[in-house]
Amino acid sequence: MVAEGPETTKSVYQLSQKYGMEVPIVELVYEILHKDANPKILLELVAKVGLV
């Protein structure tokens, strides 16, 4: 089992932005960990667009 943390999420998010990659799950986790987004609201939005 591998567990990644806030710093790894930040690094992956920054690389995705730099290279123009779409990584919706990383973006959601980044918003929760680094921008204090409400996880419940984000998960509801994800469910509406069919990512989960």
Short mmCIF file of N, CA and C in Angstrom, two decimals:
data_model
loop_
_atom_site.label_atom_id
_atom_site.label_comp_id
_atom_site.label_asym_id
_atom_site.label_seq_id
_atom_site.Cartn_x
_atom_site.Cartn_y
_atom_site.Cartn_z
N MET A 1 0.85 -1.17 0.00
CA MET A 1 0.00 0.00 0.00
C MET A 1 0.89 1.24 0.00
N VAL A 2 0.49 2.22 -0.79
CA VAL A 2 1.23 3.47 -0.86
C VAL A 2 0.28 4.60 -0.47
N ALA A 3 0.76 5.47 0.38
CA ALA A 3 -0.03 6.64 0.77
C ALA A 3 0.76 7.89 0.40
N GLU A 4 0.13 8.76 -0.30
CA GLU A 4 0.76 10.02 -0.68
C GLU A 4 0.13 11.15 0.12
N GLY A 5 0.88 12.20 0.29
CA GLY A 5 0.41 13.28 1.14
C GLY A 5 0.25 14.59 0.43
N PRO A 6 0.08 15.62 1.21
CA PRO A 6 -0.17 16.96 0.67
C PRO A 6 0.94 17.47 -0.26
N GLU A 7 2.18 17.20 0.08
CA GLU A 7 3.27 17.72 -0.76
C GLU A 7 3.32 17.02 -2.11
N THR A 8 3.06 15.72 -2.13
CA THR A 8 3.02 15.00 -3.40
C THR A 8 1.86 15.49 -4.25
N THR A 9 0.73 15.71 -3.62
CA THR A 9 -0.43 16.22 -4.34
C THR A 9 -0.11 17.58 -4.96
N LYS A 10 0.56 18.42 -4.19
CA LYS A 10 0.93 19.75 -4.69
C LYS A 10 1.88 19.64 -5.88
N SER A 11 2.86 18.75 -5.79
CA SER A 11 3.82 18.57 -6.88
C SER A 11 3.14 18.07 -8.15
N VAL A 12 2.28 17.07 -8.01
CA VAL A 12 1.58 16.52 -9.17
C VAL A 12 0.66 17.57 -9.78
N TYR A 13 -0.01 18.33 -8.94
CA TYR A 13 -0.89 19.40 -9.43
C TYR A 13 -0.08 20.44 -10.22
N GLN A 14 1.05 20.86 -9.68
CA GLN A 14 1.87 21.86 -10.35
C GLN A 14 2.40 21.34 -11.69
N LEU A 15 2.82 20.08 -11.72
CA LEU A 15 3.28 19.49 -12.98
C LEU A 15 2.15 19.40 -14.00
N SER A 16 0.96 19.06 -13.54
CA SER A 16 -0.17 18.96 -14.46
C SER A 16 -0.50 20.33 -15.06
N GLN A 17 -0.38 21.37 -14.26
CA GLN A 17 -0.62 22.72 -14.75
C GLN A 17 0.45 23.13 -15.76
N LYS A 18 1.69 22.81 -15.45
CA LYS A 18 2.82 23.16 -16.31
C LYS A 18 2.70 22.51 -17.68
N TYR A 19 2.28 21.24 -17.71
CA TYR A 19 2.23 20.48 -18.96
C TYR A 19 0.83 20.38 -19.56
N GLY A 20 -0.13 21.08 -18.98
CA GLY A 20 -1.47 21.12 -19.54
C GLY A 20 -2.21 19.80 -19.49
N MET A 21 -1.98 19.05 -18.44
CA MET A 21 -2.63 17.74 -18.29
C MET A 21 -3.91 17.88 -17.48
N GLU A 22 -4.91 17.08 -17.83
CA GLU A 22 -6.15 17.04 -17.05
C GLU A 22 -6.07 15.89 -16.06
N VAL A 23 -6.10 16.23 -14.79
CA VAL A 23 -6.06 15.23 -13.71
C VAL A 23 -7.12 15.62 -12.68
N PRO A 24 -8.38 15.34 -12.98
CA PRO A 24 -9.47 15.84 -12.13
C PRO A 24 -9.41 15.38 -10.69
N ILE A 25 -9.01 14.15 -10.44
CA ILE A 25 -8.96 13.68 -9.06
C ILE A 25 -7.87 14.41 -8.29
N VAL A 26 -6.72 14.60 -8.91
CA VAL A 26 -5.63 15.35 -8.26
C VAL A 26 -6.08 16.78 -8.00
N GLU A 27 -6.78 17.37 -8.95
CA GLU A 27 -7.26 18.74 -8.77
C GLU A 27 -8.21 18.84 -7.58
N LEU A 28 -9.09 17.86 -7.44
CA LEU A 28 -10.02 17.87 -6.31
C LEU A 28 -9.29 17.73 -4.99
N VAL A 29 -8.36 16.79 -4.92
CA VAL A 29 -7.61 16.59 -3.68
C VAL A 29 -6.79 17.85 -3.36
N TYR A 30 -6.20 18.46 -4.39
CA TYR A 30 -5.43 19.69 -4.19
C TYR A 30 -6.32 20.80 -3.62
N GLU A 31 -7.52 20.95 -4.19
CA GLU A 31 -8.45 21.97 -3.70
C GLU A 31 -8.80 21.75 -2.23
N ILE A 32 -8.97 20.50 -1.85
CA ILE A 32 -9.32 20.17 -0.46
C ILE A 32 -8.14 20.43 0.47
N LEU A 33 -6.96 19.97 0.07
CA LEU A 33 -5.79 20.07 0.96
C LEU A 33 -5.18 21.46 1.02
N HIS A 34 -5.18 22.18 -0.10
CA HIS A 34 -4.42 23.42 -0.15
C HIS A 34 -5.27 24.69 -0.28
N LYS A 35 -6.53 24.53 -0.59
CA LYS A 35 -7.39 25.71 -0.75
C LYS A 35 -8.62 25.65 0.14
N ASP A 36 -8.60 24.71 1.09
CA ASP A 36 -9.68 24.58 2.07
C ASP A 36 -11.06 24.43 1.45
N ALA A 37 -11.13 23.75 0.31
CA ALA A 37 -12.43 23.48 -0.31
C ALA A 37 -13.21 22.48 0.54
N ASN A 38 -14.50 22.56 0.46
CA ASN A 38 -15.37 21.67 1.21
C ASN A 38 -15.44 20.31 0.50
N PRO A 39 -14.91 19.25 1.11
CA PRO A 39 -14.89 17.94 0.46
C PRO A 39 -16.28 17.43 0.08
N LYS A 40 -17.26 17.67 0.92
CA LYS A 40 -18.61 17.19 0.63
C LYS A 40 -19.16 17.82 -0.64
N ILE A 41 -18.99 19.12 -0.77
CA ILE A 41 -19.49 19.81 -1.96
C ILE A 41 -18.75 19.34 -3.21
N LEU A 42 -17.44 19.19 -3.11
CA LEU A 42 -16.67 18.73 -4.27
C LEU A 42 -17.09 17.32 -4.68
N LEU A 43 -17.30 16.44 -3.72
CA LEU A 43 -17.72 15.08 -4.06
C LEU A 43 -19.11 15.06 -4.70
N GLU A 44 -19.99 15.94 -4.24
CA GLU A 44 -21.31 16.04 -4.87
C GLU A 44 -21.19 16.49 -6.32
N LEU A 45 -20.31 17.46 -6.58
CA LEU A 45 -20.09 17.92 -7.95
C LEU A 45 -19.50 16.82 -8.82
N VAL A 46 -18.55 16.08 -8.27
CA VAL A 46 -17.92 14.98 -9.00
C VAL A 46 -18.97 13.93 -9.36
N ALA A 47 -19.84 13.63 -8.44
CA ALA A 47 -20.88 12.63 -8.69
C ALA A 47 -21.82 13.11 -9.81
N LYS A 48 -22.10 14.40 -9.85
CA LYS A 48 -23.00 14.94 -10.87
C LYS A 48 -22.42 14.82 -12.28
N VAL A 49 -21.10 14.98 -12.40
CA VAL A 49 -20.48 14.91 -13.73
C VAL A 49 -20.01 13.51 -14.07
N GLY A 50 -20.16 12.59 -13.15
CA GLY A 50 -19.87 11.19 -13.44
C GLY A 50 -18.43 10.74 -13.28
N LEU A 51 -17.64 11.43 -12.47
CA LEU A 51 -16.27 10.99 -12.24
C LEU A 51 -16.16 9.87 -11.22
N VAL A 52 -17.21 9.68 -10.44
CA VAL A 52 -17.22 8.58 -9.46
C VAL A 52 -18.44 7.71 -9.66
#
